[in-house]
C-alpha positions as a Markdown table, in Angstrom:
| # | Residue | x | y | z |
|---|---|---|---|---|
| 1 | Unk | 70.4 | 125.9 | 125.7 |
| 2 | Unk | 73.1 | 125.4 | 128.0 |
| 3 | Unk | 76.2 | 127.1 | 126.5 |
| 4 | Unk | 79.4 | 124.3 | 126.4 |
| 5 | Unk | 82.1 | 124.7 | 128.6 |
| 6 | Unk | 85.5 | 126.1 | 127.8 |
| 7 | Unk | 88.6 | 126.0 | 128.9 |
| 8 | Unk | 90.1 | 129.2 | 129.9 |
| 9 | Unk | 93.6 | 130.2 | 128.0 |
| 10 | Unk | 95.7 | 130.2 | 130.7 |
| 11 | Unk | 94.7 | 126.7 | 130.9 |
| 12 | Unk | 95.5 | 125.7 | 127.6 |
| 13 | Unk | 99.3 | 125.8 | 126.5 |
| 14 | Unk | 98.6 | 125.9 | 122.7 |
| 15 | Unk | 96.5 | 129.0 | 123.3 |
| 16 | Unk | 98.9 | 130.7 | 125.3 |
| 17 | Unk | 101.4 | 129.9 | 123.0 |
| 18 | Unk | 99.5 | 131.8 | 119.7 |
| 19 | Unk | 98.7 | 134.4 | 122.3 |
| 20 | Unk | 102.7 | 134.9 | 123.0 |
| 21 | Unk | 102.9 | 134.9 | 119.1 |
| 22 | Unk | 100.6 | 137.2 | 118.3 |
| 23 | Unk | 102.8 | 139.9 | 120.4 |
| 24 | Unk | 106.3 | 138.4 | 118.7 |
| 25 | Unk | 108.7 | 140.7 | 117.2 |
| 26 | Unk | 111.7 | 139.1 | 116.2 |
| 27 | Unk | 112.3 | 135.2 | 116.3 |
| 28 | Unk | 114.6 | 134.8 | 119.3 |
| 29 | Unk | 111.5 | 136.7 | 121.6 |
| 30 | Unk | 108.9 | 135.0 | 120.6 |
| 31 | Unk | 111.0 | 131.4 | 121.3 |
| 32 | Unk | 112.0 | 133.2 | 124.7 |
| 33 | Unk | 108.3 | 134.0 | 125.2 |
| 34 | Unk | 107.1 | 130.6 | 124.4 |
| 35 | Unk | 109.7 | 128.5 | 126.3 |
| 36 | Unk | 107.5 | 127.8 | 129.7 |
| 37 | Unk | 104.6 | 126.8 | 127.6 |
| 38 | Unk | 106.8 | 124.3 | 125.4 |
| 39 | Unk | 108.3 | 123.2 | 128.3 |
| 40 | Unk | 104.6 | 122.6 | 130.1 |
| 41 | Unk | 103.9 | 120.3 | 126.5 |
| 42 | Unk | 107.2 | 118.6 | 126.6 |
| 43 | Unk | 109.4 | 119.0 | 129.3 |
| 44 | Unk | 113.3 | 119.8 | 128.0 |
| 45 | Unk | 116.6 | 120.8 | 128.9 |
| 46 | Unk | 117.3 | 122.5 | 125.2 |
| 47 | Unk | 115.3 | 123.2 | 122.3 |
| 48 | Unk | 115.6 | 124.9 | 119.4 |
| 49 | Unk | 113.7 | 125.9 | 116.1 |
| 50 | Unk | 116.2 | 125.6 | 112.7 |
| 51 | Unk | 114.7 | 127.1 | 109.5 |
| 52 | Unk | 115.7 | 126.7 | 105.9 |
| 53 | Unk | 118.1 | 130.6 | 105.2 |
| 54 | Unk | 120.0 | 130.6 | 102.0 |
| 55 | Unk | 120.0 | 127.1 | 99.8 |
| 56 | Unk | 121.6 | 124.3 | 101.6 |
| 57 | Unk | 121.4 | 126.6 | 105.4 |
| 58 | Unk | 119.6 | 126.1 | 108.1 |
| 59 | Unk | 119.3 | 128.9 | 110.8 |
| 60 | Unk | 118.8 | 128.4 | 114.6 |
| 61 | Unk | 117.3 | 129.8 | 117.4 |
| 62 | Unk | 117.4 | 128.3 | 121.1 |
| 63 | Unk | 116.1 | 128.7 | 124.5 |
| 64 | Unk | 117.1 | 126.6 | 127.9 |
| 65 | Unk | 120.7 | 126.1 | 126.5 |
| 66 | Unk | 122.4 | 128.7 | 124.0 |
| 67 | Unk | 125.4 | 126.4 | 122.2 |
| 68 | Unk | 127.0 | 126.9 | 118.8 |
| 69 | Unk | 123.6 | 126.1 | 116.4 |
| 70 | Unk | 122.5 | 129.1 | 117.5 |
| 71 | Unk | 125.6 | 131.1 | 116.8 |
| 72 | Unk | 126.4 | 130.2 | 113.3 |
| 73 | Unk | 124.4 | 128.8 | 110.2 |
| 74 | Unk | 124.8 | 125.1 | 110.0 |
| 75 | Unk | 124.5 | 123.2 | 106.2 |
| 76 | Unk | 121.8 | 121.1 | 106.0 |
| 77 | Unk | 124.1 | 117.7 | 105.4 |
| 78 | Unk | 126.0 | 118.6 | 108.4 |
| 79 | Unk | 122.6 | 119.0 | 111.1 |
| 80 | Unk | 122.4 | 116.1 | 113.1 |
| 81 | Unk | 118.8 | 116.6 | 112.0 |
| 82 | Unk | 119.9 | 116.2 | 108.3 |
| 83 | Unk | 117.2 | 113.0 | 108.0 |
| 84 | Unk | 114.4 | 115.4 | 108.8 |
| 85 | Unk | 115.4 | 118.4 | 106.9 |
| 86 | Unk | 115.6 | 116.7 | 103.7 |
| 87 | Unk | 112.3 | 114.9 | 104.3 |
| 88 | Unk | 113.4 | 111.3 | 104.9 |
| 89 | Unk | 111.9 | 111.0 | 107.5 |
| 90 | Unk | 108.5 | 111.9 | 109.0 |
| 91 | Unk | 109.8 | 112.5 | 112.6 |
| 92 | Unk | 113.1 | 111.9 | 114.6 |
| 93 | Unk | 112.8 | 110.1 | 117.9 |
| 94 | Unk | 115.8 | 108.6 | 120.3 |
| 95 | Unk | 116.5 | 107.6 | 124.0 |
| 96 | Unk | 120.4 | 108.2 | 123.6 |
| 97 | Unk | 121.0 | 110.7 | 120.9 |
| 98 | Unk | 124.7 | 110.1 | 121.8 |
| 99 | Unk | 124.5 | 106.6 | 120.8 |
| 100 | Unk | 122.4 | 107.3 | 118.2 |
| 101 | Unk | 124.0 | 107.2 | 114.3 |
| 102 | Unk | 121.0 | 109.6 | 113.0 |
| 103 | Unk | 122.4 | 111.9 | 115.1 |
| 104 | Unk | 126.2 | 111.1 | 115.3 |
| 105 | Unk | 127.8 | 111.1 | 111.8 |
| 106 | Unk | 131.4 | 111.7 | 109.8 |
| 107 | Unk | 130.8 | 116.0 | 109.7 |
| 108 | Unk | 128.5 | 116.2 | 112.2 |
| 109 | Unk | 127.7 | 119.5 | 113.7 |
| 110 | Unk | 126.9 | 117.1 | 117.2 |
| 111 | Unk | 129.1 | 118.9 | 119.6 |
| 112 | Unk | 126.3 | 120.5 | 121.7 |
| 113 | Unk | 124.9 | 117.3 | 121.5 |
| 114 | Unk | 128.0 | 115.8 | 123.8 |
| 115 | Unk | 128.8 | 119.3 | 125.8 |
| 116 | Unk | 125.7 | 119.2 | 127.1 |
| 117 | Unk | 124.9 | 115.2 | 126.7 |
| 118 | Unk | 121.6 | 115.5 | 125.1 |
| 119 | Unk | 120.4 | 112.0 | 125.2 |
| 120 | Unk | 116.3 | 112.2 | 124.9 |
| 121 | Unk | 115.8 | 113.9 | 121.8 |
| 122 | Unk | 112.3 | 114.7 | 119.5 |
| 123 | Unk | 112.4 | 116.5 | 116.1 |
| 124 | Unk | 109.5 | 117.4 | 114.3 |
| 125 | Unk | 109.2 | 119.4 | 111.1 |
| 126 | Unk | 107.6 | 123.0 | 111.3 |
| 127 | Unk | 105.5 | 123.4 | 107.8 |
| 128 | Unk | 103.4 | 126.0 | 106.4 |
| 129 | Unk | 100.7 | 125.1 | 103.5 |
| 130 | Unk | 102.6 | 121.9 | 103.2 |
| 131 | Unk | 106.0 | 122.7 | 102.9 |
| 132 | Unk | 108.5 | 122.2 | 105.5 |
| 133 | Unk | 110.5 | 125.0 | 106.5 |
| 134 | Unk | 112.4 | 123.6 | 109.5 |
| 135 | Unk | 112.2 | 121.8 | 112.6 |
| 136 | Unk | 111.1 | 121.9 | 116.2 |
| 137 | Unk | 113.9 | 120.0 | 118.1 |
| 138 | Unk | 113.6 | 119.3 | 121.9 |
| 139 | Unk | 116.0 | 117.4 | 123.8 |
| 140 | Unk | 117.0 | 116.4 | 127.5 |
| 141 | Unk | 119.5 | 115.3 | 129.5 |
| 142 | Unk | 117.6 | 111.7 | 130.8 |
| 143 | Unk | 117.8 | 109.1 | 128.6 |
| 144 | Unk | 114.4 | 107.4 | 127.6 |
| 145 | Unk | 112.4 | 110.3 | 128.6 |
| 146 | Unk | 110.4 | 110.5 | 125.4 |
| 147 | Unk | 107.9 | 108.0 | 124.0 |
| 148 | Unk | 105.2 | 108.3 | 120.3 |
| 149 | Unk | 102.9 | 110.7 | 122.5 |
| 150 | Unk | 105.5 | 112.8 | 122.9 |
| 151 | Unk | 106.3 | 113.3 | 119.1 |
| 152 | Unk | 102.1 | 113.8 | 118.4 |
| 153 | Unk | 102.6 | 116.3 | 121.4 |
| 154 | Unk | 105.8 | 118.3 | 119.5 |
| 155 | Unk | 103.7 | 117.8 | 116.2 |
| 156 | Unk | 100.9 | 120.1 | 117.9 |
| 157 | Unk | 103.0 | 122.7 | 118.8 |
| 158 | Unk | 105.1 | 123.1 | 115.5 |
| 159 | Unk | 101.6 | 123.8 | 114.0 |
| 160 | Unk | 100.8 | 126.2 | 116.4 |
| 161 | Unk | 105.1 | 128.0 | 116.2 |
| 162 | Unk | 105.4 | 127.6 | 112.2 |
| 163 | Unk | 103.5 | 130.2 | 110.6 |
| 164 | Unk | 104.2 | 132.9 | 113.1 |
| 165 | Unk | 108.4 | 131.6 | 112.6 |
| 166 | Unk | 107.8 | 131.5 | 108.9 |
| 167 | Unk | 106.3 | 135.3 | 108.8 |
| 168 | Unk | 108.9 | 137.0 | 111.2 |
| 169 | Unk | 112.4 | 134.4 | 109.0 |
| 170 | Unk | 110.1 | 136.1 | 105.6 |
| 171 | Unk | 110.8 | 139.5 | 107.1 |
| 172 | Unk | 114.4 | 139.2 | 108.1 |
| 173 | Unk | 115.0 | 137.7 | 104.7 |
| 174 | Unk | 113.4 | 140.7 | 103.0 |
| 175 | Unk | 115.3 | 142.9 | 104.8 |
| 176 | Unk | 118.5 | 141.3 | 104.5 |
| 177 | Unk | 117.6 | 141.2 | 100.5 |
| 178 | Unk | 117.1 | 144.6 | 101.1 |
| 179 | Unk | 120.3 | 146.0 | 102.4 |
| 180 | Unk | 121.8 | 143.5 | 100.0 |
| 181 | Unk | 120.2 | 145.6 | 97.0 |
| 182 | Unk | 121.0 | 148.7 | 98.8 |
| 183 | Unk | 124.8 | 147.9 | 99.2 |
| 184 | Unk | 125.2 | 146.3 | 95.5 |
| 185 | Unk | 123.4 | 149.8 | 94.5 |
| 186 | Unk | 126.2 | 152.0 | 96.6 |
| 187 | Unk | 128.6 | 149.6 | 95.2 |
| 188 | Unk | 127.8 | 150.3 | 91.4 |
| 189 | Unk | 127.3 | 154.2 | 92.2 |
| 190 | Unk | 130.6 | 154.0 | 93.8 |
| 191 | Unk | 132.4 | 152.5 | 90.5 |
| 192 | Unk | 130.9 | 155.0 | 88.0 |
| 193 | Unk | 132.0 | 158.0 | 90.1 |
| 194 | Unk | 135.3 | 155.9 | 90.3 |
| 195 | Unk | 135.4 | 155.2 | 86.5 |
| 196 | Unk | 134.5 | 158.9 | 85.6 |
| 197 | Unk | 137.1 | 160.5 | 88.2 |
| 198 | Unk | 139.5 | 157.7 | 86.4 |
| 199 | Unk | 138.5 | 158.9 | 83.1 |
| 200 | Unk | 139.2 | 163.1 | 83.6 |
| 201 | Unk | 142.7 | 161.6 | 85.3 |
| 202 | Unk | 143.3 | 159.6 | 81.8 |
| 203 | Unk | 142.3 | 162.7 | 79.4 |
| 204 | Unk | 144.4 | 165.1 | 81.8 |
| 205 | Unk | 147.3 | 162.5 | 81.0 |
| 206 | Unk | 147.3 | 162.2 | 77.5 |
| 207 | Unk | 146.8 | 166.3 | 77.3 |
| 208 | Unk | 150.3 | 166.2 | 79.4 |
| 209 | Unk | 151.8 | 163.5 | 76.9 |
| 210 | Unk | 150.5 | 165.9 | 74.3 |
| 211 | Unk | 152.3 | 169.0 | 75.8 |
| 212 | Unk | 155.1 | 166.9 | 76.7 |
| 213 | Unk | 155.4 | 166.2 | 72.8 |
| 214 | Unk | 154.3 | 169.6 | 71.7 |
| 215 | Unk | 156.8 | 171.8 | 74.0 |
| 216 | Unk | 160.0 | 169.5 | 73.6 |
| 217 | Unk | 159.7 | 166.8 | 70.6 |
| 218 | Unk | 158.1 | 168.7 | 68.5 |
| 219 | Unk | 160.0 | 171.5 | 69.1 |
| 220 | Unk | 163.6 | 170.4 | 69.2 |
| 221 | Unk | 162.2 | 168.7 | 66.0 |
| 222 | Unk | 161.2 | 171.8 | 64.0 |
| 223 | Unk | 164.9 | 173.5 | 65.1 |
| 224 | Unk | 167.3 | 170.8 | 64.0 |
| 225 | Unk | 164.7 | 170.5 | 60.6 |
| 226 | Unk | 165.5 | 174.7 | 60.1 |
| 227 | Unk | 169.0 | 174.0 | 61.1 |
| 228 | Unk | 169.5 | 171.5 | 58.4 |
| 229 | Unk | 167.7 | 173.8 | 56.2 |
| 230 | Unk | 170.2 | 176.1 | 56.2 |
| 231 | Unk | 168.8 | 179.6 | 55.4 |
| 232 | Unk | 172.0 | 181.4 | 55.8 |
| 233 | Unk | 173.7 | 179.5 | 58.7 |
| 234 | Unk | 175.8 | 176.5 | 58.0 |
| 235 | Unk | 174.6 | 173.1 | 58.6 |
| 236 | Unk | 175.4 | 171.5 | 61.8 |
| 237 | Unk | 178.1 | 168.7 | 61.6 |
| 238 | Unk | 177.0 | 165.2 | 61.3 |
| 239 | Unk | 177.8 | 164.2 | 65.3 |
| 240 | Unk | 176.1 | 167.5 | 66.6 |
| 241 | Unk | 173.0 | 165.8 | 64.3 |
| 242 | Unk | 173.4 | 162.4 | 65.8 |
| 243 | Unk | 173.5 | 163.7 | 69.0 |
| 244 | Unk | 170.6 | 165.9 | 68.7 |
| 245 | Unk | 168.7 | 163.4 | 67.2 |
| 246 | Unk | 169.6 | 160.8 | 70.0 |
| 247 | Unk | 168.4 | 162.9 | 72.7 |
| 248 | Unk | 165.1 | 163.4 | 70.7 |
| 249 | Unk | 164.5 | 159.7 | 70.3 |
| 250 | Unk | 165.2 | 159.4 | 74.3 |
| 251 | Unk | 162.8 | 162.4 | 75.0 |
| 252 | Unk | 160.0 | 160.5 | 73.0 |
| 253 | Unk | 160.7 | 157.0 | 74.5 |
| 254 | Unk | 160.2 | 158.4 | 78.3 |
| 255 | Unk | 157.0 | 159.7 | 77.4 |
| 256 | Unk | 156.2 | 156.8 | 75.2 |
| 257 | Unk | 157.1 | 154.4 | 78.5 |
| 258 | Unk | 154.8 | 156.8 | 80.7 |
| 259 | Unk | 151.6 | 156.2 | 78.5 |
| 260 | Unk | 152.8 | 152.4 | 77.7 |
| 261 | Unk | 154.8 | 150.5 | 80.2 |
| 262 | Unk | 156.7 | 149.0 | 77.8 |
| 263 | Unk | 159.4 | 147.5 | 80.5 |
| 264 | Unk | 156.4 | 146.0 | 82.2 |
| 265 | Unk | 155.4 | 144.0 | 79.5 |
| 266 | Unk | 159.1 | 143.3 | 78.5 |
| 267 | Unk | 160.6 | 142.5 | 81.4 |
| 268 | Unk | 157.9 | 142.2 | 84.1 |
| 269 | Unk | 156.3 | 143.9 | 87.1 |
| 270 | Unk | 158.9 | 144.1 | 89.8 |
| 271 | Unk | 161.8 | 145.3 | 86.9 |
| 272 | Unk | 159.4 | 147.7 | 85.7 |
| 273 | Unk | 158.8 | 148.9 | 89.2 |
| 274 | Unk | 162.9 | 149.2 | 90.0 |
| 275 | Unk | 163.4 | 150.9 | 86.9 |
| 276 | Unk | 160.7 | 153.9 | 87.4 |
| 277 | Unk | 161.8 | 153.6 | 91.0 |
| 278 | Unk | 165.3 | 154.6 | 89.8 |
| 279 | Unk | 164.0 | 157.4 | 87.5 |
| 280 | Unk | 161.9 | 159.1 | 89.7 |
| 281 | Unk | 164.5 | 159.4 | 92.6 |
| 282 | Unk | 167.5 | 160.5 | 89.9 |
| 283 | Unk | 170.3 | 161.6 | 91.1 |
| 284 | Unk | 169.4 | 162.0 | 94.8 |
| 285 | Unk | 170.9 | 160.1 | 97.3 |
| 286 | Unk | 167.9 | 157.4 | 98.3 |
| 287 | Unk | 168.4 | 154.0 | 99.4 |
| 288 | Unk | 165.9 | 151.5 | 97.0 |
| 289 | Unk | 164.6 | 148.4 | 97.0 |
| 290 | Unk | 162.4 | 146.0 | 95.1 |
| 291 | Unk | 161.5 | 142.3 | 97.0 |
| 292 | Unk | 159.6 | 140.2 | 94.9 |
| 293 | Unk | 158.9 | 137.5 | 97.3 |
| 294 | Unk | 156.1 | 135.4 | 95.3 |
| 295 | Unk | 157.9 | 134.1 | 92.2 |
| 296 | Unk | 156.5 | 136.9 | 89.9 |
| 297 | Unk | 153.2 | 135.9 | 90.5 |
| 298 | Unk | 151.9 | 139.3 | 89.8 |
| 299 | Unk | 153.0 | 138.6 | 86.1 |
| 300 | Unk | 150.3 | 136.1 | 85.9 |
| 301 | Unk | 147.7 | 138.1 | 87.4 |
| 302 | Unk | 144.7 | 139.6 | 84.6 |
| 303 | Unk | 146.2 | 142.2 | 81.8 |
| 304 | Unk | 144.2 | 145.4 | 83.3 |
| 305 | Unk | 145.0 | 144.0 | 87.0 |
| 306 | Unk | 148.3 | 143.8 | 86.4 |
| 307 | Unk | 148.1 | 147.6 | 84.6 |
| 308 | Unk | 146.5 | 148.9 | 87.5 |
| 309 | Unk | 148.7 | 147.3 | 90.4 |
| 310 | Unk | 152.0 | 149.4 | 88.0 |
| 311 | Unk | 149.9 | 152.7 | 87.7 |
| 312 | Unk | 149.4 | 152.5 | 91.5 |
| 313 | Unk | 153.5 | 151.5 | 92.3 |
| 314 | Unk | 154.4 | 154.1 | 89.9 |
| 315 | Unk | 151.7 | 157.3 | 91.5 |
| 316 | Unk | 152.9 | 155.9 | 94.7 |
| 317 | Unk | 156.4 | 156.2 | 94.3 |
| 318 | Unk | 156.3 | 159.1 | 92.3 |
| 319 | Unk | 154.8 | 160.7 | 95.5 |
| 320 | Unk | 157.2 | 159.6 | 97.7 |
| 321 | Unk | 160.2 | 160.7 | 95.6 |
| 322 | Unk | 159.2 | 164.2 | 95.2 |
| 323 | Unk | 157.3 | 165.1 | 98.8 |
| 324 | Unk | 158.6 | 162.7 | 101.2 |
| 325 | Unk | 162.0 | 163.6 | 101.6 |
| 326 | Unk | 162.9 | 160.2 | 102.2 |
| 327 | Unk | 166.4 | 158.1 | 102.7 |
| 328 | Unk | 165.0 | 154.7 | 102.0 |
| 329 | Unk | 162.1 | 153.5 | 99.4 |
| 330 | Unk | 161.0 | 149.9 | 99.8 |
| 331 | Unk | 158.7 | 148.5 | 97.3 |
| 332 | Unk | 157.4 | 144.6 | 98.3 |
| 333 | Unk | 155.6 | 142.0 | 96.5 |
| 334 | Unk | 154.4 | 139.4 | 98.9 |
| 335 | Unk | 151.3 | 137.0 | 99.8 |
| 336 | Unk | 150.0 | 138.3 | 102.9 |
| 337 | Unk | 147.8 | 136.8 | 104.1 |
| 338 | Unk | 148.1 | 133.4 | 101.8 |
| 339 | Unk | 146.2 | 133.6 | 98.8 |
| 340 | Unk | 146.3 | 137.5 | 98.5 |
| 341 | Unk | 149.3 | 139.1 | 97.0 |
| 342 | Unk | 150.2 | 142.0 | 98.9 |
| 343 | Unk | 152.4 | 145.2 | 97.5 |
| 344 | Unk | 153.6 | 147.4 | 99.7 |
| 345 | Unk | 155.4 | 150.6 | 99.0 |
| 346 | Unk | 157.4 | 152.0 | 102.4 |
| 347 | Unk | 159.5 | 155.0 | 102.7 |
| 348 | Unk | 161.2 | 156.8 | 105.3 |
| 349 | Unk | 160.1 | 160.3 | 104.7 |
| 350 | Unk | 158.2 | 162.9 | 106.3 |
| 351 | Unk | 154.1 | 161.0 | 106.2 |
| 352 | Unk | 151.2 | 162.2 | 104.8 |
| 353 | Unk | 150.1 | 165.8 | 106.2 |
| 354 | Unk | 146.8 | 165.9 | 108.4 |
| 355 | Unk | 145.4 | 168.3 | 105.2 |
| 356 | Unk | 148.0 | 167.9 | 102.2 |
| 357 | Unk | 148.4 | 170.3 | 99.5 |
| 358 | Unk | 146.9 | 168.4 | 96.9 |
| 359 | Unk | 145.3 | 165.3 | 96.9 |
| 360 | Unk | 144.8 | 164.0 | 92.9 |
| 361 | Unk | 147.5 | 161.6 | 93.4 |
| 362 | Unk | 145.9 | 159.7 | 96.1 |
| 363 | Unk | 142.2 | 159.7 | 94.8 |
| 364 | Unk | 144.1 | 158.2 | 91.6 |
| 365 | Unk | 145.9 | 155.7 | 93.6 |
| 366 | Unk | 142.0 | 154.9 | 95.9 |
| 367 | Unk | 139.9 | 154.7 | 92.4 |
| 368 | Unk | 142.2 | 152.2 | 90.7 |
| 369 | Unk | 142.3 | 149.9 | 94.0 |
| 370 | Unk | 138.4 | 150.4 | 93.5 |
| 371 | Unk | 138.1 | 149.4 | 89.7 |
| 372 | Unk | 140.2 | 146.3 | 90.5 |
| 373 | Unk | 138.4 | 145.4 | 93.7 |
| 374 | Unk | 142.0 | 145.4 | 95.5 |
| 375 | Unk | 142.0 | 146.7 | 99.1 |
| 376 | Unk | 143.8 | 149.3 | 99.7 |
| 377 | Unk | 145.5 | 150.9 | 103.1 |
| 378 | Unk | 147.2 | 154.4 | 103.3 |
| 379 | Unk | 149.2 | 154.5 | 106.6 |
| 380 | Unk | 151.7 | 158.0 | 107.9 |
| 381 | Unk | 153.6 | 158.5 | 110.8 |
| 382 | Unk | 157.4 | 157.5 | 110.7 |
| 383 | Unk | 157.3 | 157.3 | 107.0 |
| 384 | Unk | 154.5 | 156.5 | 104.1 |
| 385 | Unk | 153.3 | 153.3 | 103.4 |
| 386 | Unk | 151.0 | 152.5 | 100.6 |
| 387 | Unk | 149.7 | 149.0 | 101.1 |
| 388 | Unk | 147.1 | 147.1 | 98.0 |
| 389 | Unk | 146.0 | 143.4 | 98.4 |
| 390 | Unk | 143.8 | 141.6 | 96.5 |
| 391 | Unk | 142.9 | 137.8 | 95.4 |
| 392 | Unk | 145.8 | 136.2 | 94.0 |
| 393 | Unk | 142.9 | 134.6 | 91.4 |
| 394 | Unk | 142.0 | 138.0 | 89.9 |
């Protein structure tokens, strides 16, 4: 029996083209590898594969012309192959896709359509076990150059390109999940170590404030209650009482206002701010400031935001008080850029050393930016400047 002839697959575009597939790595190759064979089927001055990426995105990958489809995801209402994408339409076929309404509409993402006056246009879908995924899209720049054999043609070859496409966009999707799941895992690592580190900085805090009231409340307490006693000394005079007794009740209010901001929640953020400015300077000579240039808007941010943002001011400044040696402490409250408020503590001093001394103050001031998902810069030089910003919305 006389065996039926074949033709060889260099003859055949279709096979060449699943042979050029078979060998495809990444998406943008294999379109590169396939372009003289598409262009042997259907001849073109730009085409381009788009695939369905996240909900309501379409991805695009082009050879003969690279514009702006392929350099950014496009929505799927804005393609100027929106009819075919969302199936209401079995193919797209025009002589003047410049003229065309299809193709030109309010939103369009046409732009590469007039740069490079793609008038001819064919879109087909691209669909694996029934569903569509994308589109094949082939254009040129004469007008009329494609007829119904040419859309039967681009039909053949989006079988042939669409499971290959649809196995290498499955891959990069998994791996993008991937690294997703990876970050959002380094993310929530990242906040327990924060939230623990915050946690031993909170118990060392209130075993100060216990201290504080143990070494000096306490104990000016139990002397004026012997002194009043008596035993064989005389009690002290009613003023020397009243003043004793005032400095105790001051002593216990400024630890009182260390674990509670009680000014913060009295008279708001950028007072609050002024006043511990003004305590931990004292007496020396240091210019201050406090510009609140947003209308208090940090007053309406969330409870524990706001907490945070004051803890931060206040570690901050304390630091630039006692190591900075500094003339002039700024403290701004500003939206920079818009919709971010911005607060920025500047001083004159001496900067950060290369390797300082001790660093707890700092990790305190990084791990509560963390918590509140507030970013958070730390620049030296002529000066300090502590700089947090973060969604005006939080």
């Amino acid at each position: 029996m006389q065996k039926a002839q074949t033709a060889p697959i260099a003859e055949d575009p279709f096979l060449r083209i699943a042979a050029h597939l078979a060998e495809g790595i990444d998406i943008a190759s294999a379109l590169d590898a396939v372009a003289d064979e598409i262009a042997e089927l259907v001849p073109f001055t730009h085409a381009d594969i788009c695939l369905y990426d996240r909900p309501g995105w379409v991805a695009s990958y082009e050879v003969g012309i690279r514009t702006r489809w392929s350099r950014e995801h496009t929505r799927v209402n804005y393609s100027p192959v929106r009819d075919l994408l969302l199936s209401q339409c079995d193919f797209m076929l025009t002589d003047d896709a410049t003229q065309d309404p299809r193709y030109i509409f309010p939103g369009a993402t046409a732009a590469p359509i007039f740069n490079h006056t793609l008038r001819s246009r064919v879109n087909v879908p691209l669909k694996v076990m029934g569903q569509q995924i994308g589109a094949l899209n082939i254009s040129h720049s004469t007008a009329g150059l494609y007829d119904h054999d040419t859309v039967v043609i681009a039909q053949h070859a989006a079988n042939v390109l669409a499971p290959s496409f649809h196995a290498m966009h499955s891959a990069v999707t998994a791996q993008r999940a991937a690294r997703a799941g990876e970050a959002a895992q380094a993310r929530e690592e990242g906040l327990r170590r924060d939230a623990l580190e915050l946690t031993r900085a909170l118990e060392q805090e209130r075993q100060r404030i216990g201290m504080d009231l143990h070494d000096q409340a306490l104990a000016d307490l139990t002397r004026l209650l012997r002194e009043i006693d008596g035993g064989n000394r005389a009690t002290p005079p009613g003023d020397v009482l009243a003043t004793r007794i005032g400095e105790i009740i001051g002593d216990l209010r400024r630890v009182i206002d260390t674990a509670v901001p009680t000014l913060l929640e009295l008279f708001g953020f950028a007072h609050a701010v002024r006043v511990h400015l003004e305590r931990a300077v004292g007496a020396a000579p240091v210019e201050l400031a406090v510009e609140d240039h947003t209308d208090g808007a940090v007053d309406r941010l969330d409870h524990t935001v706001r907490i945070a943002l004051f803890r931060i001011a206040q570690e901050a400044i304390n630091n630039a008080a006692a190591h900075s040696g500094a003339g002039k402490i700024i403290v701004s409250i500003e939206r920079e850029p818009p919709g971010q408020l911005t607060i920025s503590i500047r001083d004159t001093g001496c900067g950060i050393p290369t390797d300082p001394d001790r660093q707890s103050g700092l990790v305190h001031i990084r791990t509560r930016a963390r918590l509140i998902a507030a970013e958070l810069t730390i620049t030296g030089g002529a000066g300090t400047t502590v700089r947090v910003s973060l969604e005006e919305t939080a």
